[in-house]
Coordinates of C-alpha atoms and ligand atoms in Angstrom, one line a residue:
X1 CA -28.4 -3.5 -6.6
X2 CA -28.3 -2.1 -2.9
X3 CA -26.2 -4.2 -0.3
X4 CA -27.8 -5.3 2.5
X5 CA -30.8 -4.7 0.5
X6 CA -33.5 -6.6 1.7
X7 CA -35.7 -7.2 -1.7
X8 CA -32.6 -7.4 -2.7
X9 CA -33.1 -11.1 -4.8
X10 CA -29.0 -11.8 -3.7
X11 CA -30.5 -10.6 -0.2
X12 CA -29.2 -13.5 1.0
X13 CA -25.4 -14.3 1.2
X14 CA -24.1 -14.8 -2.3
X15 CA -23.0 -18.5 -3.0
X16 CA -19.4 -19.7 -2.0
X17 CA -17.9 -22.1 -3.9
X18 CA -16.3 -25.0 -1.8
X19 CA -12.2 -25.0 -2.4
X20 CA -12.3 -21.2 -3.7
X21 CA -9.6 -18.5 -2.8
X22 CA -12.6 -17.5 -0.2
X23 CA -12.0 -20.6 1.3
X24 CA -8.7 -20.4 1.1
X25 CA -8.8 -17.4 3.1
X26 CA -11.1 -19.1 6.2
X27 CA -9.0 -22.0 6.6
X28 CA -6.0 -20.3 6.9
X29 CA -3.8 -20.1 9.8
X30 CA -2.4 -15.9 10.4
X31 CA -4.5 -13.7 11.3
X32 CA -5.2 -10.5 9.9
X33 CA -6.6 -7.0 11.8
X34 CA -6.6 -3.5 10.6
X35 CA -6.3 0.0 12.1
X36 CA -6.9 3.4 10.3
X37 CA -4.2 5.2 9.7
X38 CA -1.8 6.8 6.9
X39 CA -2.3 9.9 5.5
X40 CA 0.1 11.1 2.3
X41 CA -1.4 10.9 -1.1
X42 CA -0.7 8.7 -3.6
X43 CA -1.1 9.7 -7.4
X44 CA -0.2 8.2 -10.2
X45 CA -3.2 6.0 -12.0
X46 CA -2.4 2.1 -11.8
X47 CA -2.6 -0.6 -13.4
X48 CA 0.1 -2.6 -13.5
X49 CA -0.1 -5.6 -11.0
X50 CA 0.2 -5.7 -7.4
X51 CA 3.6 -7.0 -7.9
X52 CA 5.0 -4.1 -9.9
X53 CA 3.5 -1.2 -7.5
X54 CA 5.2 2.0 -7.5
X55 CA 6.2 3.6 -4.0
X56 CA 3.6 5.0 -2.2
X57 CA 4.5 8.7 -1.1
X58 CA 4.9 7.5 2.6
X59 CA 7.5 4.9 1.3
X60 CA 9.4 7.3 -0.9
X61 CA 9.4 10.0 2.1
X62 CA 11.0 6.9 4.3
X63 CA 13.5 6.3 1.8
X64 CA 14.5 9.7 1.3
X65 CA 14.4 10.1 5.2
X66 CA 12.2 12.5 4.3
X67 CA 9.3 13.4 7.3
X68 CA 6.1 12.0 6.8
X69 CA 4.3 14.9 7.6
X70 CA 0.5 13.5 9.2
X71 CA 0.9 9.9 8.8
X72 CA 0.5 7.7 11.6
X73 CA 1.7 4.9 10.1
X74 CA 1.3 2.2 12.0
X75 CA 1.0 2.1 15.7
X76 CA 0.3 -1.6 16.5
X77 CA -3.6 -1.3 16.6
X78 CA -5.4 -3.8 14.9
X79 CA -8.2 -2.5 12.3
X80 CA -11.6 -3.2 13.6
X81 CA -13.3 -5.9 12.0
X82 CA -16.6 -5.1 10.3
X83 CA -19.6 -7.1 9.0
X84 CA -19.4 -8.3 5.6
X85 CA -22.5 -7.3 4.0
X86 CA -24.1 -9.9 2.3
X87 CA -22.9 -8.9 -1.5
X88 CA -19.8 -10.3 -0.9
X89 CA -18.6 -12.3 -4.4
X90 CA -15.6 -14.9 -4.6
X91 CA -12.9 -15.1 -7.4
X92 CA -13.4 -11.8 -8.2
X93 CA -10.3 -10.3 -10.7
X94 CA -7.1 -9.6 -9.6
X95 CA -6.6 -6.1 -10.7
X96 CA -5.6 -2.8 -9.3
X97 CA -7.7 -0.4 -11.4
X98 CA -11.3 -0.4 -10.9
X99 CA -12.1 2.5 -13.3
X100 CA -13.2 -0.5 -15.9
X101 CA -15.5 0.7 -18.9
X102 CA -18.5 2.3 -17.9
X103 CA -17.4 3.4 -14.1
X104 CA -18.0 7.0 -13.7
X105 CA -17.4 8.9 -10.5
X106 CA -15.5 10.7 -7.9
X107 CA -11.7 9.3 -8.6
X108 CA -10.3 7.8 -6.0
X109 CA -6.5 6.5 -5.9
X110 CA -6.1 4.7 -2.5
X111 CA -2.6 3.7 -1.1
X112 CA -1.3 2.2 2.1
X113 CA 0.4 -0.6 3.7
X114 CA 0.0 -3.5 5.7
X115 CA 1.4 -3.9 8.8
X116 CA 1.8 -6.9 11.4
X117 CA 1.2 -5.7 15.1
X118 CA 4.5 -4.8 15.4
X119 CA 4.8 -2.4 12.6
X120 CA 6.6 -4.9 10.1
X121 CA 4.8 -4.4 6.5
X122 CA 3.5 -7.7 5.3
X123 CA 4.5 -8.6 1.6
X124 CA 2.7 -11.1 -0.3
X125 CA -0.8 -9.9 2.0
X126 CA -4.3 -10.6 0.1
X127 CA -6.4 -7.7 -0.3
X128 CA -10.1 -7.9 -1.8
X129 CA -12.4 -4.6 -2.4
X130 CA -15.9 -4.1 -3.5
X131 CA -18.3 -1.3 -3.2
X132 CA -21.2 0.2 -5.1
X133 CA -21.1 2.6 -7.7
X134 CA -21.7 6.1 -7.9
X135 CA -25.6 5.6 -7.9
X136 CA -24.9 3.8 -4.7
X137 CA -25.5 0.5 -7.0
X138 CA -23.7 -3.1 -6.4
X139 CA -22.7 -5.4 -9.7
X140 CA -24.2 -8.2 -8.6
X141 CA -24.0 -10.2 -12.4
X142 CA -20.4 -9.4 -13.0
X143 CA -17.3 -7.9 -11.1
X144 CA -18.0 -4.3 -12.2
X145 CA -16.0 -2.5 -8.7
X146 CA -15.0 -5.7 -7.1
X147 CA -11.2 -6.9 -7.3
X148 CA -8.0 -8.6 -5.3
X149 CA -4.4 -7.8 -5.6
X150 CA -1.3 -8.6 -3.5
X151 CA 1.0 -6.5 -1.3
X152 CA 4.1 -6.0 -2.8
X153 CA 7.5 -6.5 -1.1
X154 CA 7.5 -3.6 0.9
X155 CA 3.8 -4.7 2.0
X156 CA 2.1 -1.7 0.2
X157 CA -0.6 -2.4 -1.5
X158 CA -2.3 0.7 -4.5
X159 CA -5.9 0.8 -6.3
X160 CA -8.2 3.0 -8.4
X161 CA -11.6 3.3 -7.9
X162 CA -14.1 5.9 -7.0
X163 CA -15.3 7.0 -4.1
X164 CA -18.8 5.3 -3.7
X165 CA -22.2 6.3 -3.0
X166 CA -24.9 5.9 0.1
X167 CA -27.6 3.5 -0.5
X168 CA -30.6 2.5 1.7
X169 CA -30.9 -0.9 2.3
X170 CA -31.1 -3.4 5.4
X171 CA -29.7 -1.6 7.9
X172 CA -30.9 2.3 6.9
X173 CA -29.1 4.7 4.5
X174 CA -25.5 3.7 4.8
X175 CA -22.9 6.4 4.7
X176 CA -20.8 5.2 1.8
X177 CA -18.1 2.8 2.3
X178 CA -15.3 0.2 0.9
X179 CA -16.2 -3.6 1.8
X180 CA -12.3 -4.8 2.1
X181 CA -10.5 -8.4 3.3
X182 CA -7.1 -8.9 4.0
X183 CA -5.5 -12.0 4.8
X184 CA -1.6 -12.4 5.1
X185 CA -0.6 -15.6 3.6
X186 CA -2.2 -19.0 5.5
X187 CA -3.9 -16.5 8.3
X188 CA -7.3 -15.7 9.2
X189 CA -9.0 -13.2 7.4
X190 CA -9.7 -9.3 8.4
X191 CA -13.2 -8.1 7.0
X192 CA -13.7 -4.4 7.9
X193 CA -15.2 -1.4 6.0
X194 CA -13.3 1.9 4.7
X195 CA -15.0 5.0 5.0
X196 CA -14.7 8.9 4.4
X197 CA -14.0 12.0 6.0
X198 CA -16.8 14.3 6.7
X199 CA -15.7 17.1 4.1
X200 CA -15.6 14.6 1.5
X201 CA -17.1 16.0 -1.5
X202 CA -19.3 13.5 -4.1
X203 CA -22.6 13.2 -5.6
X204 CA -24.0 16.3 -3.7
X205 CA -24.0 14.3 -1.2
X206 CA -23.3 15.4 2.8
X207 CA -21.1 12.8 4.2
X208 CA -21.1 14.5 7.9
X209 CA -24.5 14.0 7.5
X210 CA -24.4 10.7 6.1
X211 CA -21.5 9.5 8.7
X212 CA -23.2 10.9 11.5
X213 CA -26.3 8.9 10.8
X214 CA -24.9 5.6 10.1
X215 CA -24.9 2.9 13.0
X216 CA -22.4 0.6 11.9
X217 CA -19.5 3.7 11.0
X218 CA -16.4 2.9 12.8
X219 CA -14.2 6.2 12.7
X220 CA -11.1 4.7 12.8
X221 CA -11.6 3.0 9.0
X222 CA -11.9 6.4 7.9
X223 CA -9.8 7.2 4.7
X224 CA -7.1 10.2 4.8
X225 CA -7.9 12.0 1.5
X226 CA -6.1 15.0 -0.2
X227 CA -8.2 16.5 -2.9
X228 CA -6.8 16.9 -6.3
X229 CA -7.0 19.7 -8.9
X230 CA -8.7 17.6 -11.2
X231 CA -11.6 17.0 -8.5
X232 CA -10.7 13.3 -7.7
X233 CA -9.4 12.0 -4.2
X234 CA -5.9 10.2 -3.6
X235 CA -6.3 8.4 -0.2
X236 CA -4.4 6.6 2.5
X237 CA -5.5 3.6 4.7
X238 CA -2.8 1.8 6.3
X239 CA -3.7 -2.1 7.5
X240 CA -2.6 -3.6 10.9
X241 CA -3.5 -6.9 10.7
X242 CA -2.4 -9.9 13.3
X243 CA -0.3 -13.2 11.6
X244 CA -1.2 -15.6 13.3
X245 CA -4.5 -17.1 15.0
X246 CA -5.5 -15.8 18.4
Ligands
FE2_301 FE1 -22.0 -2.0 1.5

């Protein structure tokens, strides 16, 4: 099922249930922003909870006052805020590791951190994903690609997925694209949308075309991505989020 699609039967905004995480998240009283950034790979396949995440290479780099060769890091820019997309779904799994039976696709290992507006990572953050699938398909029966985990105490946050596909729904062919929320504890909630260099490589697919066409792209949420040997992405997207409410 295409997001945003408009014969979409779920074309509307997916139910919320009252007193839900989701809720949770609206009422709460930080605030939470993003901007692009990072670079470094991460490797390593996860799935051990957000609690127990490994380094991140920018973290291990930091502590072996090692440079961090093309990482930005955090420069006190919020993320830009994106719209939601109407196949948002609450109480979706905490889990790192998307890869669940069944999902096939580009690898993608995506790592970062989140950061208040003055550079301090932000343990303990909420971060929710979804996306589509490699056919540029959304699970809208189950949680197949849809997940939340926590920052751990150095505010970094790690998951496996795969990179998604385009789909044409609502708004035109969308260049594809990770739906993400993050919410430091009590604040308000960021919703923005990750998306991929032009050289990305999936599906056959031409992202620069695909980018270049889409209306609602936002640059700056654009993954840093090493390709792998094996084919698969590791990628970097660092979160700079405000904690309290403007
Ligand atoms: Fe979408």
């Amino acid at each position: 099922m295409r997001d945003d699609h408009p014969e979409s039967p779920q074309g509307a905004a997916v139910p919320r249930r009252p007193g839900s995480r989701r809720s949770f998240l609206r009422t709460g009283s930080f605030t939470v922003t993003a901007a692009a950034l990072g670079t470094a790979g991460a490797s390593a396949a996860l799935t051990a909870p957000a609690s127990a995440v490994p380094m991140t290479a920018v973290e291990s780099a930091r502590l072996a006052g090692r440079p961090i060769a093309l990482t930005p890091a955090c420069d006190g820019h919020e993320t830009p805020a994106a719209m939601e997309g109407p196949l948002f779904k609450p109480e979706s799994p905490e889990r790192t590791d998307l890869v669940t039976p069944g999902v096939t696709g580009v690898g993608l290992e995506l790592t970062g951190t989140v950061y208040d507006t003055t550079c301090r990572p932000l343990p303990g953050t909420l971060i929710e994903f979804w996306q589509c699938d490699q056919n540029g398909d959304y699970d809208t029966i189950g949680f197949s690609l849809r997940g939340h985990q926590y920052t751990n105490g150095r505010g970094a946050f790690r998951l496996r997925t795969i990179v998604p596909r385009d789909y044409t729904g609502r708004w035109g062919t969308r260049a594809p694209h990770i739906h993400t929320q993050v919410q430091t504890p009590g604040g308000p909630v960021l919703i923005t949308q990750l998306y991929f260099p032009d050289d990305t490589r999936a599906y056959g697919r031409d992202f620069a075309r695909l980018n270049a066409s889409d209306g609602l792209i936002n640059r700056a949420c654009t993954i840093a991505l090493t390709r792998t040997t094996e084919g698969s992405y590791n990628g970097a997207f660092d979160f700079v989020v405000k904690t309290t409410a403007p």
